Tab-separated table of C-alpha atoms in Angstrom:
chain	number	residue	atom	x	y	z
A	45	MET	CA	14.968	16.138	-9.457
A	46	ALA	CA	13.529	18.342	-6.429
A	47	PHE	CA	12.547	16.946	-3.693
A	48	TYR	CA	9.285	18.176	-1.590
A	49	GLU	CA	7.111	16.673	1.064
A	50	LYS	CA	3.679	15.177	0.156
A	51	GLN	CA	0.824	14.367	2.499
A	52	LEU	CA	0.190	11.016	4.121
A	53	THR	CA	-3.500	10.245	5.160
A	54	VAL	CA	-4.791	7.212	7.052
A	55	ARG	CA	-8.066	5.069	5.765
A	56	LYS	CA	-10.172	2.948	7.533
A	57	PRO	CA	-9.148	-0.454	7.097
A	58	LEU	CA	-11.083	-2.837	4.813
A	59	VAL	CA	-11.398	-6.557	4.190
A	60	VAL	CA	-10.812	-6.937	0.739
A	61	ALA	CA	-11.289	-10.785	-0.966
A	62	GLY	CA	-10.359	-12.125	2.717
A	63	ARG	CA	-7.374	-10.173	3.430
A	64	HIS	CA	-7.391	-7.297	5.905
A	65	VAL	CA	-6.231	-4.097	4.354
A	66	LYS	CA	-4.556	-1.361	6.295
A	67	ARG	CA	-4.495	1.817	3.740
A	68	TYR	CA	-2.301	4.661	3.562
A	69	GLU	CA	-2.477	7.566	0.818
A	70	VAL	CA	0.096	9.816	-0.325
A	71	VAL	CA	-0.759	12.834	-2.448
A	72	THR	CA	1.445	15.137	-4.567
A	73	PRO	CA	0.310	18.948	-3.269
A	74	GLY	CA	-2.549	20.171	-5.487
A	75	LEU	CA	-3.656	16.973	-6.526
A	76	GLU	CA	-6.410	14.371	-4.878
A	77	ILE	CA	-7.524	10.718	-4.764
A	78	THR	CA	-11.157	10.646	-5.718
A	79	ASP	CA	-13.540	8.015	-4.538
A	80	ASP	CA	-13.568	6.116	-8.193
A	81	ILE	CA	-10.135	5.839	-8.154
A	82	ARG	CA	-10.036	4.311	-4.507
A	83	GLU	CA	-12.706	1.921	-5.489
A	84	ALA	CA	-10.987	0.954	-8.725
A	85	ALA	CA	-7.488	0.409	-6.800
A	86	TYR	CA	-9.234	-1.935	-4.140
A	87	ALA	CA	-11.189	-3.848	-6.722
A	88	PHE	CA	-7.780	-4.400	-8.604
A	89	LEU	CA	-6.086	-5.139	-5.241
A	90	PRO	CA	-6.428	-9.102	-5.138
A	91	LYS	CA	-4.669	-9.179	-8.532
A	92	ILE	CA	-1.500	-8.287	-6.812
A	93	TYR	CA	-2.191	-10.713	-3.751
A	94	PRO	CA	0.367	-13.572	-2.646
A	95	ASP	CA	-0.757	-16.272	-5.337
A	96	PHE	CA	0.220	-18.948	-2.934
A	97	GLU	CA	-1.277	-20.348	0.270
A	98	ASP	CA	0.059	-19.423	3.543
A	99	PRO	CA	-1.183	-19.524	7.287
A	100	THR	CA	0.098	-16.238	8.288
A	101	PRO	CA	-2.859	-13.760	9.258
A	102	PRO	CA	-4.112	-12.247	6.175
A	103	ALA	CA	-2.763	-8.729	6.427
A	104	THR	CA	-2.114	-6.324	3.607
A	105	VAL	CA	-0.892	-2.727	3.794
A	106	THR	CA	-1.348	-0.626	0.777
A	107	VAL	CA	0.049	2.943	0.043
A	108	LEU	CA	-2.170	4.348	-2.659
A	109	HIS	CA	-0.102	7.119	-4.272
A	110	ARG	CA	-1.084	10.068	-6.550
A	111	SER	CA	1.704	11.885	-8.587
A	112	GLN	CA	1.744	14.009	-11.408
A	113	ALA	CA	2.448	10.969	-13.656
A	114	GLY	CA	-0.749	8.926	-12.417
A	115	MET	CA	-1.855	6.659	-9.591
A	116	TYR	CA	0.426	3.867	-7.888
A	117	LEU	CA	-0.943	0.998	-5.733
A	118	ASN	CA	1.788	-0.718	-3.683
A	119	ALA	CA	0.316	-3.895	-1.975
A	120	TYR	CA	2.824	-5.377	1.070
A	121	ASN	CA	1.507	-8.675	2.104
A	122	TRP	CA	2.546	-10.345	5.247
A	123	VAL	CA	3.446	-14.051	4.612
A	124	TRP	CA	5.582	-16.772	6.079
A	125	ASP	CA	4.899	-15.112	9.310
A	126	ASN	CA	7.574	-12.227	9.161
A	127	VAL	CA	7.868	-11.601	5.603
A	128	LEU	CA	6.753	-9.002	3.155
A	129	HIS	CA	5.434	-10.027	-0.301
A	130	CYS	CA	5.308	-6.711	-2.530
A	131	ARG	CA	3.526	-6.221	-5.835
A	132	THR	CA	2.753	-2.939	-7.304
A	133	ALA	CA	0.198	-1.720	-9.571
A	134	VAL	CA	-0.039	1.391	-12.151
A	135	SER	CA	-2.641	3.596	-13.805
A	136	GLY	CA	-2.097	6.728	-15.996
A	137	ASP	CA	-0.378	6.962	-19.108
A	138	GLN	CA	3.268	5.671	-17.839
A	139	PRO	CA	4.396	3.104	-20.654
A	140	PHE	CA	8.067	2.603	-18.781
A	141	LEU	CA	5.801	0.977	-15.851
A	142	GLY	CA	3.503	-0.851	-18.476
A	143	SER	CA	0.406	1.400	-18.334
A	144	THR	CA	-0.812	3.362	-21.504
A	145	ASP	CA	-4.374	3.969	-20.726
A	146	PRO	CA	-4.491	7.844	-19.249
A	147	ASP	CA	-7.441	6.755	-17.223
A	148	LEU	CA	-6.668	6.694	-13.643
A	149	THR	CA	-9.041	4.219	-12.296
A	150	HIS	CA	-7.612	1.540	-15.034
A	151	PHE	CA	-4.878	-0.260	-12.905
A	152	THR	CA	-2.345	-2.870	-14.397
A	153	VAL	CA	0.332	-4.799	-12.617
A	154	ILE	CA	4.041	-3.169	-12.884
A	155	PRO	CA	5.943	-5.773	-14.480
A	156	LYS	CA	9.123	-4.424	-12.774
A	157	ASP	CA	10.637	-5.379	-9.414
A	158	LEU	CA	10.021	-2.217	-7.600
A	159	ILE	CA	9.102	-1.944	-3.946
A	160	GLY	CA	8.283	1.853	-3.713
A	161	CYS	CA	9.374	5.513	-3.843
A	162	VAL	CA	10.600	7.753	-0.987
A	163	TRP	CA	7.243	8.548	-0.143
A	164	GLU	CA	5.657	5.392	-0.299
A	165	LEU	CA	8.291	3.699	1.953
A	166	PRO	CA	7.769	5.617	5.190
A	167	PRO	CA	4.594	3.398	6.215
A	168	LEU	CA	6.867	0.113	6.146
A	169	ALA	CA	8.874	1.102	8.779
A	170	HIS	CA	5.894	1.880	11.284
A	171	GLU	CA	4.793	-1.449	9.963
A	172	ARG	CA	7.372	-3.526	10.564
A	173	THR	CA	7.620	-2.419	14.068
A	174	ALA	CA	3.596	-2.595	14.651
A	175	TRP	CA	4.054	-6.464	13.403
A	176	VAL	CA	6.735	-7.358	15.629
A	177	ARG	CA	5.105	-5.804	18.442
A	178	HIS	CA	1.486	-7.004	18.027
A	179	VAL	CA	1.871	-10.151	16.298
A	180	LEU	CA	5.524	-11.645	16.454
A	181	LYS	CA	6.415	-10.671	20.010
A	182	PRO	CA	3.604	-11.298	22.369
A	183	GLY	CA	2.885	-14.681	23.645
A	184	THR	CA	-0.373	-14.535	22.076
A	185	PRO	CA	-0.564	-12.338	18.829
A	186	ASP	CA	-3.089	-9.859	18.744
A	187	PHE	CA	-4.136	-9.164	15.042
A	188	GLU	CA	-6.593	-6.961	15.849
A	189	ALA	CA	-4.321	-4.449	17.903
A	190	TYR	CA	-1.902	-4.735	14.655
A	191	LEU	CA	-4.822	-3.733	12.439
A	192	GLY	CA	-5.703	-0.455	14.871
A	193	ASP	CA	-1.865	0.352	15.052
A	194	VAL	CA	-1.251	2.749	12.042
A	195	MET	CA	1.326	5.355	11.391
A	196	ALA	CA	0.475	9.308	11.826
A	197	GLU	CA	-0.791	11.330	9.207
A	198	GLY	CA	1.079	14.233	8.128
A	199	LEU	CA	3.834	15.341	5.882
A	200	VAL	CA	5.906	12.337	4.593
A	201	GLY	CA	9.041	11.763	2.635
A	202	ARG	CA	12.066	12.875	4.948
């Protein structure tokens, strides 16, 4: 399998079903993520939030990834103060991941224990450091500073 760089873009944060969502997008060269796909992904997002109560500030990091095969929505949710809870969703005809509908706006939960591919994981290193810097380390957590601290856009995957 050949490796190539993909483009990472940062989108403006949203609040979705009460959680603050920092949004990254990864796109295979020659493809795009359209607004209808984005809308469908963020409408589906609450289905992959943690299914338990937690006092941690409600923060989620998403990576929405467009590949030749389809779409992936990774939701990394901060829980238990310093732990990432991960659930992923897929759209497009990818039966091995539980999706058989070719419509890229029809997401379904991936029934496998996956956390992300080599293009989806780089934002996590940044997010871990930002969470420590702004939420865990200071005497008074600065949640707003965390939400504003995002990875730089550009090529991703190395």
